[in-house]
Short mmCIF file of C-alpha atoms in Angstrom, two decimals:
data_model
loop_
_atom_site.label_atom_id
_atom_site.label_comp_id
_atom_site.label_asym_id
_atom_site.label_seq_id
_atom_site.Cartn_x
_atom_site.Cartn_y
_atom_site.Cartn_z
CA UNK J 1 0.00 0.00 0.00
CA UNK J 2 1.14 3.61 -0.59
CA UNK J 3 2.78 5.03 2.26
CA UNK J 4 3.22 1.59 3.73
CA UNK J 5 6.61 0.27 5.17
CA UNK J 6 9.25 -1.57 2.72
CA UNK J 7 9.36 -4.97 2.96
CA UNK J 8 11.97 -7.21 1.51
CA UNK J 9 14.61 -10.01 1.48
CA UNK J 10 17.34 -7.72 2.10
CA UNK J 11 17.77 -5.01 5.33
CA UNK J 12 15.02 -2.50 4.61
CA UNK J 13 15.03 -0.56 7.22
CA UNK J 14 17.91 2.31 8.33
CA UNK J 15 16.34 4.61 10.58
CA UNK J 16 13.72 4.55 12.89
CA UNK J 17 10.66 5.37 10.51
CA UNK J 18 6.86 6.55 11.88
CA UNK J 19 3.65 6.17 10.31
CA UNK J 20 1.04 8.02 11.56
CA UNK J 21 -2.26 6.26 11.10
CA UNK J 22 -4.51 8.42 7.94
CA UNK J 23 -7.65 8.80 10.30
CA UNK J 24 -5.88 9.40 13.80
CA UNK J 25 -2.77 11.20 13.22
CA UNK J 26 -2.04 11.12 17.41
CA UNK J 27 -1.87 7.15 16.71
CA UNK J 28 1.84 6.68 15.49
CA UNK J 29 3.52 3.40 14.33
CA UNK J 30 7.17 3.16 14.43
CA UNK J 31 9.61 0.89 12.02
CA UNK J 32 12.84 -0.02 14.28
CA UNK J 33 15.70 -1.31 12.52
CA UNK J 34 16.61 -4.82 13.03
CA UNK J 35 19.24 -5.11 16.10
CA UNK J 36 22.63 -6.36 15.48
CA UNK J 37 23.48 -4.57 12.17
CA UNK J 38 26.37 -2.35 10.78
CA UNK J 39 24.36 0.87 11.63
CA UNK J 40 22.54 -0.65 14.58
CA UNK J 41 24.64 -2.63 16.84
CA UNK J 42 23.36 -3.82 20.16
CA UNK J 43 26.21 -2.05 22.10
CA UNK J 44 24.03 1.43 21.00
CA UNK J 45 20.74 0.49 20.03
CA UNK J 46 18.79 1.67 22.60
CA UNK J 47 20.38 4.92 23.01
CA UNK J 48 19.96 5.23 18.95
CA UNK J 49 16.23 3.94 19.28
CA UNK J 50 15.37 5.45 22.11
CA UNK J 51 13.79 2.47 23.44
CA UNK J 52 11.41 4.26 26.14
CA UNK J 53 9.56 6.39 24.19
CA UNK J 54 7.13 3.62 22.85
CA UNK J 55 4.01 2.47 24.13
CA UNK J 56 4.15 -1.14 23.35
CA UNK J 57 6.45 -3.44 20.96
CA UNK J 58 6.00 -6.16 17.86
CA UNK J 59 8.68 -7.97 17.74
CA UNK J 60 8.40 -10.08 14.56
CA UNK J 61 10.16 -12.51 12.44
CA UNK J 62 9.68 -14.37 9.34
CA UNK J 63 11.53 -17.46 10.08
CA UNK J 64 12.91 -18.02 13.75
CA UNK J 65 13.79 -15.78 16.62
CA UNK J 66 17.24 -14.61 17.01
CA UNK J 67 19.26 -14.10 20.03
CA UNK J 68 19.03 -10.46 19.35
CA UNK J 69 15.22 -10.42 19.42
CA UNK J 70 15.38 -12.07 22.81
CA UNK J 71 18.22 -9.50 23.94
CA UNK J 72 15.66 -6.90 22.41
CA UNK J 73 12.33 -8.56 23.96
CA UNK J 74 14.41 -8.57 27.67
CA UNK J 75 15.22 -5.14 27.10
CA UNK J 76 11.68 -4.28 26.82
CA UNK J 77 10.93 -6.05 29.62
CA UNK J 78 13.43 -4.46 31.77
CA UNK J 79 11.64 -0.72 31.03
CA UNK J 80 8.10 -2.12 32.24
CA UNK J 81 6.43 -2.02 28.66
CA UNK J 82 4.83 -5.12 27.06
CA UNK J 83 5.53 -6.89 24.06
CA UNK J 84 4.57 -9.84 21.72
CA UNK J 85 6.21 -12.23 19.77
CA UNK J 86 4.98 -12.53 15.82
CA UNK J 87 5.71 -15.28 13.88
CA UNK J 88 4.95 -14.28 10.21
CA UNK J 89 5.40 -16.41 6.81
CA UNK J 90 2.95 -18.98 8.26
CA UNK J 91 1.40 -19.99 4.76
CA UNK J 92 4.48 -20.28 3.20
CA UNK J 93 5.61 -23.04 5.83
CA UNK J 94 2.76 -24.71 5.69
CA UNK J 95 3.05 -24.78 1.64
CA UNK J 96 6.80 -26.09 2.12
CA UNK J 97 5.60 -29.02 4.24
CA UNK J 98 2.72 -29.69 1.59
CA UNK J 99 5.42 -30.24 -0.83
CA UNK J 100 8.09 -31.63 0.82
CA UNK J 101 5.55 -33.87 2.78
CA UNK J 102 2.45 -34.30 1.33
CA UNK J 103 1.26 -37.98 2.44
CA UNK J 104 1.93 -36.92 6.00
CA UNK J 105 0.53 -32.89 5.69
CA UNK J 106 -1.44 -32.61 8.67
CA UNK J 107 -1.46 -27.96 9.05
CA UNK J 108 -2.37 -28.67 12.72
CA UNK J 109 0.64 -30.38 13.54
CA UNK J 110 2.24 -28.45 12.22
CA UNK J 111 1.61 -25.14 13.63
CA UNK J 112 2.13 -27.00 16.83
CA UNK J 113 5.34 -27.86 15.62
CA UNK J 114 6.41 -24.18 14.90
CA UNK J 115 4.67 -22.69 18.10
CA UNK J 116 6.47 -25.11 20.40
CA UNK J 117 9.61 -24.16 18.83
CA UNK J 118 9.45 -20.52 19.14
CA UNK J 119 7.81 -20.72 22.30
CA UNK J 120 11.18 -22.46 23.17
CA UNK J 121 13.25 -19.88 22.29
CA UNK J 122 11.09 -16.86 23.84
CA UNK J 123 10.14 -18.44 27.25
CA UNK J 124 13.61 -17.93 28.12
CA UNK J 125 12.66 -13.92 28.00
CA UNK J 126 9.28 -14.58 29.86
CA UNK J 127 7.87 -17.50 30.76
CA UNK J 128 3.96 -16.54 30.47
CA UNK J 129 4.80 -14.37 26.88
CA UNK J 130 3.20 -16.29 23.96
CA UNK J 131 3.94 -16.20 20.37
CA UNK J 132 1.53 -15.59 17.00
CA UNK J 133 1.27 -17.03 13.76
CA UNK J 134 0.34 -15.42 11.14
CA UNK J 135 0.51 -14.97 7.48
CA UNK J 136 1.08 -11.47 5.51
CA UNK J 137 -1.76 -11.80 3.08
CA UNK J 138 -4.23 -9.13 3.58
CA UNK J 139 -6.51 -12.17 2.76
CA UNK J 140 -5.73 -14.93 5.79
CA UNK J 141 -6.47 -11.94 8.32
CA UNK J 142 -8.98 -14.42 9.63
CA UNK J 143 -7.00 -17.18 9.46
CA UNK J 144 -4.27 -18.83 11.65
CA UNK J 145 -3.42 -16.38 14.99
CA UNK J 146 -4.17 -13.25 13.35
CA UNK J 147 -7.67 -12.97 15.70
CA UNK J 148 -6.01 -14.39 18.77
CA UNK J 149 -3.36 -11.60 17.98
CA UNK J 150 -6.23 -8.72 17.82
CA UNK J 151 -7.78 -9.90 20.85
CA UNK J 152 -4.65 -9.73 23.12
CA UNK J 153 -3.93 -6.22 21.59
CA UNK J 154 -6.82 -4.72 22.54
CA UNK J 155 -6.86 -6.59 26.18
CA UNK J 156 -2.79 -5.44 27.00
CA UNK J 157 -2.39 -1.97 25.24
CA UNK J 158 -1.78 0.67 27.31
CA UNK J 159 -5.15 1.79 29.08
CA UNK J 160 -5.43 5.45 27.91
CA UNK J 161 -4.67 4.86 24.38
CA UNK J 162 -6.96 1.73 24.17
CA UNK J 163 -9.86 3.51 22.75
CA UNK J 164 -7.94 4.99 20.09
CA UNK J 165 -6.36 1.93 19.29
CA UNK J 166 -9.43 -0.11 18.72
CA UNK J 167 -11.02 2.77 16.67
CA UNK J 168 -7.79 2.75 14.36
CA UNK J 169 -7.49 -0.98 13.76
CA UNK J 170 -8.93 -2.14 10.86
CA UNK J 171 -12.18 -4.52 10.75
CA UNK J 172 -10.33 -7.85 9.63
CA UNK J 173 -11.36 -10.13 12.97
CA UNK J 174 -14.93 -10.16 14.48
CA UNK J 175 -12.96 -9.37 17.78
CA UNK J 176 -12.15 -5.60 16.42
CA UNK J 177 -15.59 -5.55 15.37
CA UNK J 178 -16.83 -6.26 18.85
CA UNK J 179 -14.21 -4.02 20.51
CA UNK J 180 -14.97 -1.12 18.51
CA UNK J 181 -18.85 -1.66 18.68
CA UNK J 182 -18.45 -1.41 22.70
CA UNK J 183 -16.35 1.86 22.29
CA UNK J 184 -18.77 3.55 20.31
CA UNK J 185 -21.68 2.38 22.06
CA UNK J 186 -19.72 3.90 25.21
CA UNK J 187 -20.19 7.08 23.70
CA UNK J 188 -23.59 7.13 22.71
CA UNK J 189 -24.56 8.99 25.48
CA UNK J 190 -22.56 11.91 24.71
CA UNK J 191 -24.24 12.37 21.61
CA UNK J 192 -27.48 12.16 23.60
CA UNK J 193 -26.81 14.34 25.81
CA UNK J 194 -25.77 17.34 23.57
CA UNK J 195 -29.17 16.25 21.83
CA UNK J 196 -30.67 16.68 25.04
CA UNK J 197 -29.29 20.39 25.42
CA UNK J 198 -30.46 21.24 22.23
CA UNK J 199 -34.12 19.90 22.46
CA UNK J 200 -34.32 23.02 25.79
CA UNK J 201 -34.77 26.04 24.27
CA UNK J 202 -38.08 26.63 22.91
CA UNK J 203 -37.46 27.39 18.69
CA UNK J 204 -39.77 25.20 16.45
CA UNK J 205 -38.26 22.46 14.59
CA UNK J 206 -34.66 22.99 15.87
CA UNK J 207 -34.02 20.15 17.84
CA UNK J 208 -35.35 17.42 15.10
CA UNK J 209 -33.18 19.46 12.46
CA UNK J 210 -30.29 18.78 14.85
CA UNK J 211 -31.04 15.14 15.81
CA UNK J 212 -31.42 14.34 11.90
CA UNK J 213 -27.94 15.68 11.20
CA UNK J 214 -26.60 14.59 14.15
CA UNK J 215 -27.57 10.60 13.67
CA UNK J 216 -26.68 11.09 9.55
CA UNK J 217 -23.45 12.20 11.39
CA UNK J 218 -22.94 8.87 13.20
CA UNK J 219 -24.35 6.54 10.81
CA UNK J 220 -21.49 7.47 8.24
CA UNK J 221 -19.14 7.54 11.02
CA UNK J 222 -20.04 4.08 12.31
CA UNK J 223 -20.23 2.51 8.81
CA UNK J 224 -16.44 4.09 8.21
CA UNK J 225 -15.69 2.07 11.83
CA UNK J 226 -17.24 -1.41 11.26
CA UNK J 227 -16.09 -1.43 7.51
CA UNK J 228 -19.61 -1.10 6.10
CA UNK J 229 -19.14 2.25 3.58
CA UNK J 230 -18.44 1.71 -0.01
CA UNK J 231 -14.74 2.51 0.21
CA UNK J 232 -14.69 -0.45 2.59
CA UNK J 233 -16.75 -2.55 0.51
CA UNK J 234 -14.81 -2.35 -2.21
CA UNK J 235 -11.36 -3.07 -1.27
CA UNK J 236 -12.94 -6.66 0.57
CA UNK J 237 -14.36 -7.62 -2.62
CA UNK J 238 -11.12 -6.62 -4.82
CA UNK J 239 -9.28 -8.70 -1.72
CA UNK J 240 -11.28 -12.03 -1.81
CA UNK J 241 -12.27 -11.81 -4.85
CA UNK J 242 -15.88 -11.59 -4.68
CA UNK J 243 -18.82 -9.71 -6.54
CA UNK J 244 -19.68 -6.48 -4.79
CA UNK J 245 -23.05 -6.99 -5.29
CA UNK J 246 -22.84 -10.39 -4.01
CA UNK J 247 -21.36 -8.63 -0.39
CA UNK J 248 -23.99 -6.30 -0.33
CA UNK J 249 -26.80 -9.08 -1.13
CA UNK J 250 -25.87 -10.48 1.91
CA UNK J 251 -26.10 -7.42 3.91
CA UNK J 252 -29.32 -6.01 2.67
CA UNK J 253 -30.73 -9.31 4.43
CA UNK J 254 -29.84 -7.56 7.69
CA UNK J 255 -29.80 -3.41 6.55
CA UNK J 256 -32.25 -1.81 4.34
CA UNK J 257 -31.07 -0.76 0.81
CA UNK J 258 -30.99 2.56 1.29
CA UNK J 259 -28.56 2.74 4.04
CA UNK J 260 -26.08 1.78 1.41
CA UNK J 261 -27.27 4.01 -1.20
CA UNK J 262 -28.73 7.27 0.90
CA UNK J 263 -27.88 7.47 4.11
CA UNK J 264 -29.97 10.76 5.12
CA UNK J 265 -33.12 8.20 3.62
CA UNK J 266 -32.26 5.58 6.06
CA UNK J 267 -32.08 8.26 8.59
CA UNK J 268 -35.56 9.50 7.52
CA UNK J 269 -36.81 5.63 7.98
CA UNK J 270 -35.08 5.71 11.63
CA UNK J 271 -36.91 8.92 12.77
CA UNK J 272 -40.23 7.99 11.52
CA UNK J 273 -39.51 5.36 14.04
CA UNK J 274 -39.67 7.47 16.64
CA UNK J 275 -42.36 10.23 15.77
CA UNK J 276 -44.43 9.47 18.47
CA UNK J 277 -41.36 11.25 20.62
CA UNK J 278 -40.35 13.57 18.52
CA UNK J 279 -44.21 15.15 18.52
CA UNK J 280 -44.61 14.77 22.03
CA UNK J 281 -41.24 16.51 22.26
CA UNK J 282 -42.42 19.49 20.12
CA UNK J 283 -45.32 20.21 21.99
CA UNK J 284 -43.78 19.41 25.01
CA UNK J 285 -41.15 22.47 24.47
CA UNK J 286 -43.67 24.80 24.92
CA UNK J 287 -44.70 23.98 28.39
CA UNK J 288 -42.86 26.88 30.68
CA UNK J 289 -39.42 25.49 32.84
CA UNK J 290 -41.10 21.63 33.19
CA UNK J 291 -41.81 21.05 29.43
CA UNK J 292 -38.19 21.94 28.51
CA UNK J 293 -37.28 19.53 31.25
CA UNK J 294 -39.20 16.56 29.77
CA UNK J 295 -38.37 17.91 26.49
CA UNK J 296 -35.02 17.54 27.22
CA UNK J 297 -35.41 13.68 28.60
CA UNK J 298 -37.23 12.90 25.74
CA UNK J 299 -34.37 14.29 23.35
CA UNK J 300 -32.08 12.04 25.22
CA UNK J 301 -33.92 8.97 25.42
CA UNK J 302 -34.69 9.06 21.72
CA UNK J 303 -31.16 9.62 20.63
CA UNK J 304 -29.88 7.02 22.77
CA UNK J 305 -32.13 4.45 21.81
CA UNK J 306 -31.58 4.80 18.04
CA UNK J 307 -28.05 5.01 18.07
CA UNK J 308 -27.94 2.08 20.32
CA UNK J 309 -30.28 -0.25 18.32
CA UNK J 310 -28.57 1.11 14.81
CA UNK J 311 -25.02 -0.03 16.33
CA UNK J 312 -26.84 -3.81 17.28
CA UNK J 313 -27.89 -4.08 14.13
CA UNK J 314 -24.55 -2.85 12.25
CA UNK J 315 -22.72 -4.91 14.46
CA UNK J 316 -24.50 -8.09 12.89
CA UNK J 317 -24.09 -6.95 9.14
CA UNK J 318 -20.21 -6.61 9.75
CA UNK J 319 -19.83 -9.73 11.86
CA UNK J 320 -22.01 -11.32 8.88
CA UNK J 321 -19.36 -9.54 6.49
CA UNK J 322 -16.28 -11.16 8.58
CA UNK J 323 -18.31 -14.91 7.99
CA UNK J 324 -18.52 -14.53 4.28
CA UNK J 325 -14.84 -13.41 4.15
CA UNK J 326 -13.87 -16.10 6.31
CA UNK J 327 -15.64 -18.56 4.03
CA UNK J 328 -14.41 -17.67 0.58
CA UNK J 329 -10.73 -17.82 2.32
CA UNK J 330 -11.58 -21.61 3.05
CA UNK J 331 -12.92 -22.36 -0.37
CA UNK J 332 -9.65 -20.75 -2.25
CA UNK J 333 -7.86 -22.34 -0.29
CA UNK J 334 -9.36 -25.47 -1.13
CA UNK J 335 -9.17 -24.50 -4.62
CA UNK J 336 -5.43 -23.42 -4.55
CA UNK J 337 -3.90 -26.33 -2.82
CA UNK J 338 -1.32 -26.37 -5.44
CA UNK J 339 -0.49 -22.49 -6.00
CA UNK J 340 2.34 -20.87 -4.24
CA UNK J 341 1.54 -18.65 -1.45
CA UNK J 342 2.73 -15.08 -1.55
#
């Protein structure tokens, strides 16, 4: 991807190299050169890397783990900050072994095979750390550890930042998808609440103007978050290869049309919902000191409710969405026993 870091066979990286996430700039991933080279020996690394300054550490490797990534891993220890051990290149091992071995191919044992033997090496760091395998391919992000990986990320990162975290991570695992739905239904009542402060003062019409834009405001926001908008869409289908329309066939079972289509229409549907409120709230907003009161209650209550319901049901169209991923991965790879991996 543009603006991604370099990958290779060879030493890639030089410097210490940040990439600040496109849709929280405060959330900032850092490339560390490998320890133990010409430019980065161990004797200076963590004055040159400035070890401290990071929040929490991936320490990954494509093949096995060096005595420098244990050095590094202790090191990180020794400061107080966490760390985890990624194993990456998983599919390609497990397309070695199908060669090399294909009457006794059993991917099971296999992966045993390779945790057990890194969790040999690492253990010697920290006896309760464990180790993930995973493959590369933006397609197996639902395969192998890659969900395991995602859940213990959003259960050890640092408290403060864990919000933002989960909100940045993208929705490849149904455990984002359930992380991020709790976060945003956390925050439902803040919306509600500066619904309710609008739906005081007395002025015709105001308050539904503002709850209209202010839920079309949240529905694109929370579509962006649980990987529902078009964009989204779009890049899933190019990835597994299959038919947009066939994605959103599937989803239309659960959302209405329009909510891919026209999202102020699908808003419209929502209020008409709740009209009953919304009139009692406009006459209500006439009644001196106690009908702003109740007015205001209402506001709340209303807002709450529909962003609270629209998030249950979202939350079931993307964990649908992570299923029908999860099941075309299966299939190809049924269907491409004999390719090579990437």
């Amino acid at each position: 991807d543009e603006g991604a870091a370099k990958v290779g066979v060879v030493e890639t990286t030089r410097i210490v190299q940040s990439y600040s996430h496109p849709s929280y700039p405060n959330l900032v991933f850092y490339d560390l050169p490998g320890v133990g080279t010409l430019e980065f020996k161990k004797s200076t690394y963590l004055t040159q890397v400035n070890l401290a300054r990071y929040d929490f550490f991936l320490i990954v490797s494509r093949t096995r783990f060096t005595e420098n990534d244990l050095w590094l891993a202790n090191e990180i220890k020794n400061i107080g900050k966490r760390f985890f051990f990624i194993r990456t290149n998983i599919d390609q091992d497990l397309y070695n072994e199908k060669i090399d071995h294909p009457k006794n191919y059993n991917e099971t044992l296999i992966l045993d095979r390779i945790r057990e033997n890194c969790l040999g090496h690492i253990r010697t760091v920290d006896d309760t750390t464990n180790v993930f395998l995973i493959s590369g391919r933006i397609s197996y992000t639902s395969r192998f550890d890659f969900p395991n990986m995602c859940t213990a990320l959003l259960r050890d990162y640092p408290g403060l930042k864990r919000h933002a975290m989960i909100l940045a991570m993208s929705t490849n695992c149904k455990e984002v998808i359930r992380a991020k739905v709790d976060v945003l239904r956390s925050q439902t009542w803040v919306a509600a609440a500066v619904s309710a402060a609008v739906a005081t003062p007395p002025i015709p019409g105001l308050s539904v103007m503002f709850d209209f834009s202010l839920t079309v405001g949240f529905v694109i926001f929370y579509k962006k978050q649980l990987g529902l908008d078009d964009e989204s869409l779009e890049r899933i289908a190019q990835i597994h290869h299959i038919p947009l329309y066939v994605l959103k066939d599937e989803l239309q079972k659960i959302l209405p049309a329009h909510f891919f289509t026209a999202v102020p229409d699908f808003v419209i549907s929502l209020v008409k919902r709740q009209a009953v409120g919304t009139a009692t709230e406009e006459v209500l907003r006439y009644v001196p000191y106690v009908g702003s009161i109740i007015c205001a209650t209402v506001s709340f209550s209303i807002i709450l409710s529909v962003l609270r319901n629209l998030l249950n049901v979202m939350e079931k169209a993307a964990l649908t969405l992570i299923d029908i991923v999860s099941e075309r991965s299966v299939s190809d790879d049924e269907d491409n026993d004999d390719d090579e991996p990437i």
